[in-house]
Amino acid sequence: MQSTRADITGHMESADTSLDKPESIKRILVVVEPDLLAADSPLSSALIRRGLWLARETRATLELFHVRSDGPTLTHWGHADRERMNERIEWIDRAATALAELAVNLTAESGIAVEHDACWAENHVAAILQKTAESRADLVLKAADRAGYRIGLFERPDWALLRQSPAHVWFVGEKVDAPRHLLAATGDSGEEDSDRIDAVDDASICAFADALRDTCQLRTSILHASDSHASNSGREADQQSLAELLEPLALDLVSTNFIEGSPRDALPEFAER
């Protein structure tokens, strides 16, 4: 397939989809990994519970998506093309059957209609990105991955998904409880090699957080990161811009916190506090 962001909502590249109303959260894509399909009780997983909870609260359509890709292991290098193709077909047939069964069980348990799709792809992240675009998902739910090690290089698929997704990405940890406090991060990304997040991106993040706050009754805070080297006047202008950004929303500066420095350090610390 060709490609076309913990409980912190990710970045959204495109501002085409309006998120200023709760009812605009219409489709949730849940990325189901192989280990979840093989689990004895997939219905009890935190990822599935989070998807069902959100679908109920927002009345959104829930779609399960599984993508399988075989890495360039020595075993696969030794196989003929026909053998590899037959192996892939068998993988996807088994995965599609397991996914369909999971969807049926979810519907029986929750009463929520659940769609599903499975595919094989060379690039796992590219497949998720394409499916997100094709399904016009407003939110992607995914269990967080650790960095992988492949052919002498560390790869971070979650980071690639977060930076390239046309929809918000919500990584789900191991806790099964429904969220009570949402932290939406705006401002400087803190990455020297990345583009600075602009006002359009911040607006979509705040609108999405506001929609979840209103629909799911979540306590919501805004954490705004600013350049630690900025002048006092620059920081004041930053705060004024954020106040104007939040004015049409139910969020306000009382729930807003300003930090200076790297969000990589500040976000986990603030979320824990």
PDB file of C-alpha atoms in Angstrom:
ATOM      1  CA  MET A   1       0.000   0.000   0.000  1.00  0.00           C
ATOM      2  CA  GLN A   2       1.093   3.546  -0.606  1.00  0.00           C
ATOM      3  CA  SER A   3       0.934   6.278   1.983  1.00  0.00           C
ATOM      4  CA  THR A   4      -1.275   9.380   0.792  1.00  0.00           C
ATOM      5  CA  ARG A   5      -0.388  12.193  15.804  1.00  0.00           C
ATOM      6  CA  ALA A   6      -0.612   8.335  26.245  1.00  0.00           C
ATOM      7  CA  ASP A   7      -3.673   9.872  26.837  1.00  0.00           C
ATOM      8  CA  ILE A   8      -2.546  13.044  25.213  1.00  0.00           C
ATOM      9  CA  THR A   9      -4.159  13.874  21.903  1.00  0.00           C
ATOM     10  CA  GLY A  10      -1.709  14.004  19.044  1.00  0.00           C
ATOM     11  CA  HIS A  11      -1.016  16.583  16.400  1.00  0.00           C
ATOM     12  CA  MET A  12      -3.244  16.973  13.361  1.00  0.00           C
ATOM     13  CA  GLU A  13      -1.625  18.044  10.086  1.00  0.00           C
ATOM     14  CA  SER A  14      -4.811  18.825   8.193  1.00  0.00           C
ATOM     15  CA  ALA A  15      -7.327  21.449   9.257  1.00  0.00           C
ATOM     16  CA  ASP A  16      -9.869  20.379   6.604  1.00  0.00           C
ATOM     17  CA  THR A  17     -12.100  18.535   9.076  1.00  0.00           C
ATOM     18  CA  SER A  18     -14.084  20.817  11.373  1.00  0.00           C
ATOM     19  CA  LEU A  19     -13.822  19.757  14.998  1.00  0.00           C
ATOM     20  CA  ASP A  20     -15.592  22.679  16.619  1.00  0.00           C
ATOM     21  CA  LYS A  21     -18.672  20.584  17.490  1.00  0.00           C
ATOM     22  CA  PRO A  22     -18.869  17.342  19.465  1.00  0.00           C
ATOM     23  CA  GLU A  23     -21.010  15.682  16.771  1.00  0.00           C
ATOM     24  CA  SER A  24     -18.163  16.124  14.281  1.00  0.00           C
ATOM     25  CA  ILE A  25     -16.341  13.171  15.903  1.00  0.00           C
ATOM     26  CA  LYS A  26     -18.012  10.630  13.664  1.00  0.00           C
ATOM     27  CA  ARG A  27     -15.494   7.886  12.962  1.00  0.00           C
ATOM     28  CA  ILE A  28     -12.902   6.221  15.200  1.00  0.00           C
ATOM     29  CA  LEU A  29     -10.289   3.913  13.681  1.00  0.00           C
ATOM     30  CA  VAL A  30      -8.853   1.321  16.089  1.00  0.00           C
ATOM     31  CA  VAL A  31      -5.542  -0.218  15.010  1.00  0.00           C
ATOM     32  CA  VAL A  32      -5.547  -3.845  16.145  1.00  0.00           C
ATOM     33  CA  GLU A  33      -2.099  -5.406  16.418  1.00  0.00           C
ATOM     34  CA  PRO A  34      -1.363  -9.157  15.948  1.00  0.00           C
ATOM     35  CA  ASP A  35      -0.842  -9.795  19.672  1.00  0.00           C
ATOM     36  CA  LEU A  36      -4.346  -8.490  20.426  1.00  0.00           C
ATOM     37  CA  LEU A  37      -5.926 -10.799  17.841  1.00  0.00           C
ATOM     38  CA  ALA A  38      -4.059 -13.718  19.371  1.00  0.00           C
ATOM     39  CA  ALA A  39      -4.999 -12.814  22.958  1.00  0.00           C
ATOM     40  CA  ASP A  40      -7.336 -15.042  24.967  1.00  0.00           C
ATOM     41  CA  SER A  41      -9.581 -12.096  25.959  1.00  0.00           C
ATOM     42  CA  PRO A  42      -9.244  -9.248  23.437  1.00  0.00           C
ATOM     43  CA  LEU A  43     -12.483  -7.692  24.709  1.00  0.00           C
ATOM     44  CA  SER A  44     -10.778  -6.932  28.025  1.00  0.00           C
ATOM     45  CA  SER A  45      -7.874  -5.018  26.476  1.00  0.00           C
ATOM     46  CA  ALA A  46      -7.461  -1.336  27.292  1.00  0.00           C
ATOM     47  CA  LEU A  47      -7.478  -0.432  23.598  1.00  0.00           C
ATOM     48  CA  ILE A  48     -10.830  -2.097  22.919  1.00  0.00           C
ATOM     49  CA  ARG A  49     -12.370  -0.700  26.102  1.00  0.00           C
ATOM     50  CA  ARG A  50     -11.243   2.804  25.154  1.00  0.00           C
ATOM     51  CA  GLY A  51     -12.683   2.434  21.656  1.00  0.00           C
ATOM     52  CA  LEU A  52     -16.056   1.273  22.965  1.00  0.00           C
ATOM     53  CA  TRP A  53     -16.173   4.028  25.572  1.00  0.00           C
ATOM     54  CA  LEU A  54     -15.449   6.722  23.011  1.00  0.00           C
ATOM     55  CA  ALA A  55     -17.915   5.293  20.504  1.00  0.00           C
ATOM     56  CA  ARG A  56     -20.663   5.317  23.132  1.00  0.00           C
ATOM     57  CA  GLU A  57     -19.894   8.827  24.346  1.00  0.00           C
ATOM     58  CA  THR A  58     -19.540  10.402  20.890  1.00  0.00           C
ATOM     59  CA  ARG A  59     -21.960   8.117  19.013  1.00  0.00           C
ATOM     60  CA  ALA A  60     -19.209   7.579  16.488  1.00  0.00           C
ATOM     61  CA  THR A  61     -18.699   4.659  14.127  1.00  0.00           C
ATOM     62  CA  LEU A  62     -16.021   2.245  15.332  1.00  0.00           C
ATOM     63  CA  GLU A  63     -13.788   0.583  12.749  1.00  0.00           C
ATOM     64  CA  LEU A  64     -11.219  -2.088  13.567  1.00  0.00           C
ATOM     65  CA  PHE A  65      -8.183  -2.184  11.293  1.00  0.00           C
ATOM     66  CA  HIS A  66      -5.429  -4.775  11.234  1.00  0.00           C
ATOM     67  CA  VAL A  67      -2.346  -4.540   9.038  1.00  0.00           C
ATOM     68  CA  ARG A  68       0.254  -7.266   8.792  1.00  0.00           C
ATOM     69  CA  SER A  69       3.723  -6.790   7.386  1.00  0.00           C
ATOM     70  CA  ASP A  70       6.494  -9.364   7.368  1.00  0.00           C
ATOM     71  CA  GLY A  71       9.878  -7.842   8.130  1.00  0.00           C
ATOM     72  CA  PRO A  72      12.980  -8.750   6.136  1.00  0.00           C
ATOM     73  CA  THR A  73      14.000 -11.684   8.311  1.00  0.00           C
ATOM     74  CA  LEU A  74      16.426 -14.377   7.204  1.00  0.00           C
ATOM     75  CA  THR A  75      13.555 -16.845   6.927  1.00  0.00           C
ATOM     76  CA  HIS A  76      11.695 -14.694   4.437  1.00  0.00           C
ATOM     77  CA  TRP A  77      14.824 -13.986   2.450  1.00  0.00           C
ATOM     78  CA  GLY A  78      15.180 -17.720   1.910  1.00  0.00           C
ATOM     79  CA  HIS A  79      11.636 -18.164   0.566  1.00  0.00           C
ATOM     80  CA  ALA A  80      10.587 -18.000  -3.048  1.00  0.00           C
ATOM     81  CA  ASP A  81       8.242 -15.223  -4.130  1.00  0.00           C
ATOM     82  CA  ARG A  82       5.323 -17.649  -4.495  1.00  0.00           C
ATOM     83  CA  GLU A  83       5.925 -19.063  -1.018  1.00  0.00           C
ATOM     84  CA  ARG A  84       6.004 -15.584   0.500  1.00  0.00           C
ATOM     85  CA  MET A  85       2.812 -14.604  -1.322  1.00  0.00           C
ATOM     86  CA  ASN A  86       0.983 -17.739  -0.152  1.00  0.00           C
ATOM     87  CA  GLU A  87       2.202 -17.109   3.388  1.00  0.00           C
ATOM     88  CA  ARG A  88       0.893 -13.545   3.294  1.00  0.00           C
ATOM     89  CA  ILE A  89      -2.494 -14.672   1.984  1.00  0.00           C
ATOM     90  CA  GLU A  90      -2.779 -17.208   4.796  1.00  0.00           C
ATOM     91  CA  TRP A  91      -1.793 -14.565   7.383  1.00  0.00           C
ATOM     92  CA  ILE A  92      -4.435 -12.121   6.207  1.00  0.00           C
ATOM     93  CA  ASP A  93      -7.142 -14.766   5.874  1.00  0.00           C
ATOM     94  CA  ARG A  94      -6.552 -15.828   9.495  1.00  0.00           C
ATOM     95  CA  ALA A  95      -6.374 -12.204  10.674  1.00  0.00           C
ATOM     96  CA  ALA A  96      -9.529 -11.206   8.799  1.00  0.00           C
ATOM     97  CA  THR A  97     -11.431 -14.130  10.345  1.00  0.00           C
ATOM     98  CA  ALA A  98     -10.229 -13.257  13.862  1.00  0.00           C
ATOM     99  CA  LEU A  99     -11.024  -9.570  13.308  1.00  0.00           C
ATOM    100  CA  ALA A 100     -14.531 -10.338  12.043  1.00  0.00           C
ATOM    101  CA  GLU A 101     -15.139 -12.500  15.131  1.00  0.00           C
ATOM    102  CA  LEU A 102     -13.895  -9.720  17.389  1.00  0.00           C
ATOM    103  CA  ALA A 103     -16.224  -7.233  15.667  1.00  0.00           C
ATOM    104  CA  VAL A 104     -19.216  -9.548  16.127  1.00  0.00           C
ATOM    105  CA  ASN A 105     -18.407 -10.054  19.816  1.00  0.00           C
ATOM    106  CA  LEU A 106     -18.009  -6.311  20.353  1.00  0.00           C
ATOM    107  CA  THR A 107     -21.388  -5.640  18.770  1.00  0.00           C
ATOM    108  CA  ALA A 108     -23.016  -8.363  20.869  1.00  0.00           C
ATOM    109  CA  GLU A 109     -21.500  -6.963  24.085  1.00  0.00           C
ATOM    110  CA  SER A 110     -22.032  -3.252  23.454  1.00  0.00           C
ATOM    111  CA  GLY A 111     -24.766  -2.916  20.841  1.00  0.00           C
ATOM    112  CA  ILE A 112     -22.406  -0.750  18.790  1.00  0.00           C
ATOM    113  CA  ALA A 113     -22.092  -1.574  15.102  1.00  0.00           C
ATOM    114  CA  VAL A 114     -18.401  -2.267  14.434  1.00  0.00           C
ATOM    115  CA  GLU A 115     -16.797  -2.241  11.000  1.00  0.00           C
ATOM    116  CA  HIS A 116     -13.537  -4.053  10.244  1.00  0.00           C
ATOM    117  CA  ASP A 117     -10.823  -4.388   7.636  1.00  0.00           C
ATOM    118  CA  ALA A 118      -7.488  -6.226   7.327  1.00  0.00           C
ATOM    119  CA  CYS A 119      -4.637  -6.050   4.833  1.00  0.00           C
ATOM    120  CA  TRP A 120      -1.011  -6.932   4.235  1.00  0.00           C
ATOM    121  CA  ALA A 121       1.416  -4.109   3.476  1.00  0.00           C
ATOM    122  CA  GLU A 122       5.147  -3.562   3.135  1.00  0.00           C
ATOM    123  CA  ASN A 123       4.981  -0.438   5.300  1.00  0.00           C
ATOM    124  CA  HIS A 124       2.913  -0.719   8.491  1.00  0.00           C
ATOM    125  CA  VAL A 125       2.668   3.027   9.143  1.00  0.00           C
ATOM    126  CA  ALA A 126       1.913   3.865   5.507  1.00  0.00           C
ATOM    127  CA  ALA A 127      -0.972   1.378   5.566  1.00  0.00           C
ATOM    128  CA  ILE A 128      -2.473   3.005   8.686  1.00  0.00           C
ATOM    129  CA  LEU A 129      -2.085   6.448   7.149  1.00  0.00           C
ATOM    130  CA  GLN A 130      -3.820   5.361   3.946  1.00  0.00           C
ATOM    131  CA  LYS A 131      -6.637   3.663   5.843  1.00  0.00           C
ATOM    132  CA  THR A 132      -7.110   6.747   8.022  1.00  0.00           C
ATOM    133  CA  ALA A 133      -7.476   8.907   4.916  1.00  0.00           C
ATOM    134  CA  GLU A 134      -9.762   6.454   3.109  1.00  0.00           C
ATOM    135  CA  SER A 135     -12.053   6.034   6.126  1.00  0.00           C
ATOM    136  CA  ARG A 136     -12.030   9.778   6.826  1.00  0.00           C
ATOM    137  CA  ALA A 137     -11.389   8.957  10.480  1.00  0.00           C
ATOM    138  CA  ASP A 138     -11.547  11.776  13.013  1.00  0.00           C
ATOM    139  CA  LEU A 139      -9.483   9.839  15.545  1.00  0.00           C
ATOM    140  CA  VAL A 140      -7.037   6.932  15.444  1.00  0.00           C
ATOM    141  CA  LEU A 141      -6.716   4.744  18.555  1.00  0.00           C
ATOM    142  CA  LYS A 142      -3.593   2.631  18.888  1.00  0.00           C
ATOM    143  CA  ALA A 143      -1.661   0.804  21.577  1.00  0.00           C
ATOM    144  CA  ALA A 144       1.698   2.521  22.062  1.00  0.00           C
ATOM    145  CA  ASP A 145       4.734   0.763  20.589  1.00  0.00           C
ATOM    146  CA  ARG A 146       8.266   0.711  21.900  1.00  0.00           C
ATOM    147  CA  ALA A 147      11.098   1.562  19.547  1.00  0.00           C
ATOM    148  CA  GLY A 148      11.910  -1.388  17.300  1.00  0.00           C
ATOM    149  CA  TYR A 149      15.286  -2.635  16.169  1.00  0.00           C
ATOM    150  CA  ARG A 150      15.610  -3.664  12.564  1.00  0.00           C
ATOM    151  CA  ILE A 151      18.679  -4.090  10.327  1.00  0.00           C
ATOM    152  CA  GLY A 152      20.944  -2.177  12.668  1.00  0.00           C
ATOM    153  CA  LEU A 153      18.651   0.849  12.976  1.00  0.00           C
ATOM    154  CA  PHE A 154      16.191   1.912  15.621  1.00  0.00           C
ATOM    155  CA  GLU A 155      12.777   2.712  14.210  1.00  0.00           C
ATOM    156  CA  ARG A 156       9.943   4.544  15.952  1.00  0.00           C
ATOM    157  CA  PRO A 157       6.730   3.770  14.049  1.00  0.00           C
ATOM    158  CA  ASP A 158       4.519   5.585  16.549  1.00  0.00           C
ATOM    159  CA  TRP A 159       6.489   8.790  16.040  1.00  0.00           C
ATOM    160  CA  ALA A 160       6.095   8.536  12.259  1.00  0.00           C
ATOM    161  CA  LEU A 161       2.363   7.935  12.635  1.00  0.00           C
ATOM    162  CA  LEU A 162       1.998  10.847  15.036  1.00  0.00           C
ATOM    163  CA  ARG A 163       3.779  13.286  12.731  1.00  0.00           C
ATOM    164  CA  GLN A 164       2.106  12.229   9.475  1.00  0.00           C
ATOM    165  CA  SER A 165      -1.454  11.281  10.381  1.00  0.00           C
ATOM    166  CA  PRO A 166      -4.292  13.274   8.719  1.00  0.00           C
ATOM    167  CA  ALA A 167      -6.321  12.699  11.919  1.00  0.00           C
ATOM    168  CA  HIS A 168      -5.672  13.014  15.634  1.00  0.00           C
ATOM    169  CA  VAL A 169      -3.942  10.001  17.186  1.00  0.00           C
ATOM    170  CA  TRP A 170      -4.706   8.780  20.716  1.00  0.00           C
ATOM    171  CA  PHE A 171      -2.197   6.264  22.107  1.00  0.00           C
ATOM    172  CA  VAL A 172      -3.702   4.004  24.730  1.00  0.00           C
ATOM    173  CA  GLY A 173      -1.741   2.736  27.704  1.00  0.00           C
ATOM    174  CA  GLU A 174      -2.383  -0.384  29.757  1.00  0.00           C
ATOM    175  CA  LYS A 175      -4.904   1.154  32.169  1.00  0.00           C
ATOM    176  CA  VAL A 176      -8.489   0.166  31.434  1.00  0.00           C
ATOM    177  CA  ASP A 177     -10.219   3.014  33.273  1.00  0.00           C
ATOM    178  CA  ALA A 178     -11.981   5.645  31.206  1.00  0.00           C
ATOM    179  CA  PRO A 179     -10.086   8.957  31.145  1.00  0.00           C
ATOM    180  CA  ARG A 180     -11.010  11.658  33.631  1.00  0.00           C
ATOM    181  CA  HIS A 181      -8.535  14.409  32.766  1.00  0.00           C
ATOM    182  CA  LEU A 182      -7.453  15.374  29.267  1.00  0.00           C
ATOM    183  CA  LEU A 183      -4.254  17.351  28.694  1.00  0.00           C
ATOM    184  CA  ALA A 184      -4.021  19.115  25.348  1.00  0.00           C
ATOM    185  CA  ALA A 185      -0.552  20.398  24.441  1.00  0.00           C
ATOM    186  CA  THR A 186      -0.083  23.433  22.204  1.00  0.00           C
ATOM    187  CA  GLY A 187       2.780  25.687  21.213  1.00  0.00           C
ATOM    188  CA  ASP A 188       6.396  24.947  20.386  1.00  0.00           C
ATOM    189  CA  SER A 189       7.082  21.271  19.671  1.00  0.00           C
ATOM    190  CA  GLY A 190      10.546  21.555  21.206  1.00  0.00           C
ATOM    191  CA  GLU A 191      12.146  19.568  18.392  1.00  0.00           C
ATOM    192  CA  GLU A 192      15.010  21.271  16.598  1.00  0.00           C
ATOM    193  CA  ASP A 193      14.461  19.279  13.415  1.00  0.00           C
ATOM    194  CA  SER A 194      10.705  19.744  13.216  1.00  0.00           C
ATOM    195  CA  ASP A 195       8.467  22.521  11.992  1.00  0.00           C
ATOM    196  CA  ARG A 196       7.065  24.790  14.663  1.00  0.00           C
ATOM    197  CA  ILE A 197       3.403  24.065  15.342  1.00  0.00           C
ATOM    198  CA  ASP A 198       1.408  26.984  13.985  1.00  0.00           C
ATOM    199  CA  ALA A 199      -1.873  28.577  15.067  1.00  0.00           C
ATOM    200  CA  VAL A 200      -3.942  26.386  12.729  1.00  0.00           C
ATOM    201  CA  ASP A 201      -2.606  23.230  14.370  1.00  0.00           C
ATOM    202  CA  ASP A 202      -3.153  24.648  17.857  1.00  0.00           C
ATOM    203  CA  ALA A 203      -6.721  25.601  16.923  1.00  0.00           C
ATOM    204  CA  SER A 204      -7.544  22.052  15.787  1.00  0.00           C
ATOM    205  CA  ILE A 205      -6.031  20.553  18.947  1.00  0.00           C
ATOM    206  CA  CYS A 206      -7.998  22.912  21.199  1.00  0.00           C
ATOM    207  CA  ALA A 207     -11.239  22.376  19.257  1.00  0.00           C
ATOM    208  CA  PHE A 208     -10.836  18.613  19.472  1.00  0.00           C
ATOM    209  CA  ALA A 209     -10.088  18.783  23.200  1.00  0.00           C
ATOM    210  CA  ASP A 210     -13.144  21.001  23.667  1.00  0.00           C
ATOM    211  CA  ALA A 211     -15.312  18.509  21.769  1.00  0.00           C
ATOM    212  CA  LEU A 212     -14.125  15.618  23.942  1.00  0.00           C
ATOM    213  CA  ARG A 213     -14.533  17.709  27.092  1.00  0.00           C
ATOM    214  CA  ASP A 214     -18.122  18.544  26.240  1.00  0.00           C
ATOM    215  CA  THR A 215     -19.170  15.120  24.948  1.00  0.00           C
ATOM    216  CA  CYS A 216     -17.305  12.878  27.394  1.00  0.00           C
ATOM    217  CA  GLN A 217     -17.464  15.188  30.432  1.00  0.00           C
ATOM    218  CA  LEU A 218     -13.681  15.254  30.820  1.00  0.00           C
ATOM    219  CA  ARG A 219     -11.769  17.693  32.950  1.00  0.00           C
ATOM    220  CA  THR A 220      -9.548  19.409  30.407  1.00  0.00           C
ATOM    221  CA  SER A 221      -6.362  21.423  30.718  1.00  0.00           C
ATOM    222  CA  ILE A 222      -4.242  23.193  28.147  1.00  0.00           C
ATOM    223  CA  LEU A 223      -0.463  23.005  28.446  1.00  0.00           C
ATOM    224  CA  HIS A 224       1.210  25.621  26.278  1.00  0.00           C
ATOM    225  CA  ALA A 225       4.925  25.304  25.589  1.00  0.00           C
ATOM    226  CA  SER A 226       6.874  28.388  24.572  1.00  0.00           C
ATOM    227  CA  ASP A 227      10.432  29.092  23.540  1.00  0.00           C
ATOM    228  CA  SER A 228      12.583  29.485  26.642  1.00  0.00           C
ATOM    229  CA  HIS A 229      14.694  32.063  24.770  1.00  0.00           C
ATOM    230  CA  ALA A 230      11.750  34.289  23.905  1.00  0.00           C
ATOM    231  CA  SER A 231      11.587  37.812  25.345  1.00  0.00           C
ATOM    232  CA  ASN A 232       9.008  38.901  27.922  1.00  0.00           C
ATOM    233  CA  SER A 233       7.064  40.713  25.224  1.00  0.00           C
ATOM    234  CA  GLY A 234       7.192  37.585  23.052  1.00  0.00           C
ATOM    235  CA  ARG A 235       5.817  35.435  25.864  1.00  0.00           C
ATOM    236  CA  GLU A 236       3.064  37.982  26.576  1.00  0.00           C
ATOM    237  CA  ALA A 237       2.107  37.955  22.898  1.00  0.00           C
ATOM    238  CA  ASP A 238       2.066  34.153  23.004  1.00  0.00           C
ATOM    239  CA  GLN A 239      -0.320  34.184  25.964  1.00  0.00           C
ATOM    240  CA  GLN A 240      -2.564  36.747  24.276  1.00  0.00           C
ATOM    241  CA  SER A 241      -2.704  34.635  21.110  1.00  0.00           C
ATOM    242  CA  LEU A 242      -3.721  31.582  23.110  1.00  0.00           C
ATOM    243  CA  ALA A 243      -6.405  33.568  24.965  1.00  0.00           C
ATOM    244  CA  GLU A 244      -7.867  34.632  21.622  1.00  0.00           C
ATOM    245  CA  LEU A 245      -7.669  31.048  20.403  1.00  0.00           C
ATOM    246  CA  LEU A 246      -9.667  29.755  23.383  1.00  0.00           C
ATOM    247  CA  GLU A 247     -12.227  32.577  23.400  1.00  0.00           C
ATOM    248  CA  PRO A 248     -14.877  30.821  21.212  1.00  0.00           C
ATOM    249  CA  LEU A 249     -14.415  27.535  23.087  1.00  0.00           C
ATOM    250  CA  ALA A 250     -15.515  26.398  26.529  1.00  0.00           C
ATOM    251  CA  LEU A 251     -11.854  26.144  27.519  1.00  0.00           C
ATOM    252  CA  ASP A 252     -10.402  29.112  29.358  1.00  0.00           C
ATOM    253  CA  LEU A 253      -7.116  30.466  30.658  1.00  0.00           C
ATOM    254  CA  VAL A 254      -7.944  29.276  34.170  1.00  0.00           C
ATOM    255  CA  SER A 255      -7.271  25.728  32.962  1.00  0.00           C
ATOM    256  CA  THR A 256      -4.252  26.795  30.920  1.00  0.00           C
ATOM    257  CA  ASN A 257      -0.678  26.296  32.044  1.00  0.00           C
ATOM    258  CA  PHE A 258       2.392  27.881  30.451  1.00  0.00           C
ATOM    259  CA  ILE A 259       5.784  26.223  30.444  1.00  0.00           C
ATOM    260  CA  GLU A 260       9.151  27.039  28.961  1.00  0.00           C
ATOM    261  CA  GLY A 261      11.568  24.480  27.661  1.00  0.00           C
ATOM    262  CA  SER A 262      11.221  21.058  26.107  1.00  0.00           C
ATOM    263  CA  PRO A 263       7.732  19.466  26.100  1.00  0.00           C
ATOM    264  CA  ARG A 264       9.506  16.092  26.070  1.00  0.00           C
ATOM    265  CA  ASP A 265      10.359  16.637  29.740  1.00  0.00           C
ATOM    266  CA  ALA A 266       7.483  18.880  30.783  1.00  0.00           C
ATOM    267  CA  LEU A 267       4.541  16.913  29.389  1.00  0.00           C
ATOM    268  CA  PRO A 268       5.040  13.655  31.349  1.00  0.00           C
ATOM    269  CA  GLU A 269       5.902  15.582  34.531  1.00  0.00           C
ATOM    270  CA  PHE A 270       2.858  17.835  34.264  1.00  0.00           C
ATOM    271  CA  ALA A 271       0.540  14.930  33.357  1.00  0.00           C
ATOM    272  CA  GLU A 272       1.712  12.991  36.418  1.00  0.00           C
ATOM    273  CA  ARG A 273       1.149  15.978  38.718  1.00  0.00           C
TER     274      ARG A 273
END
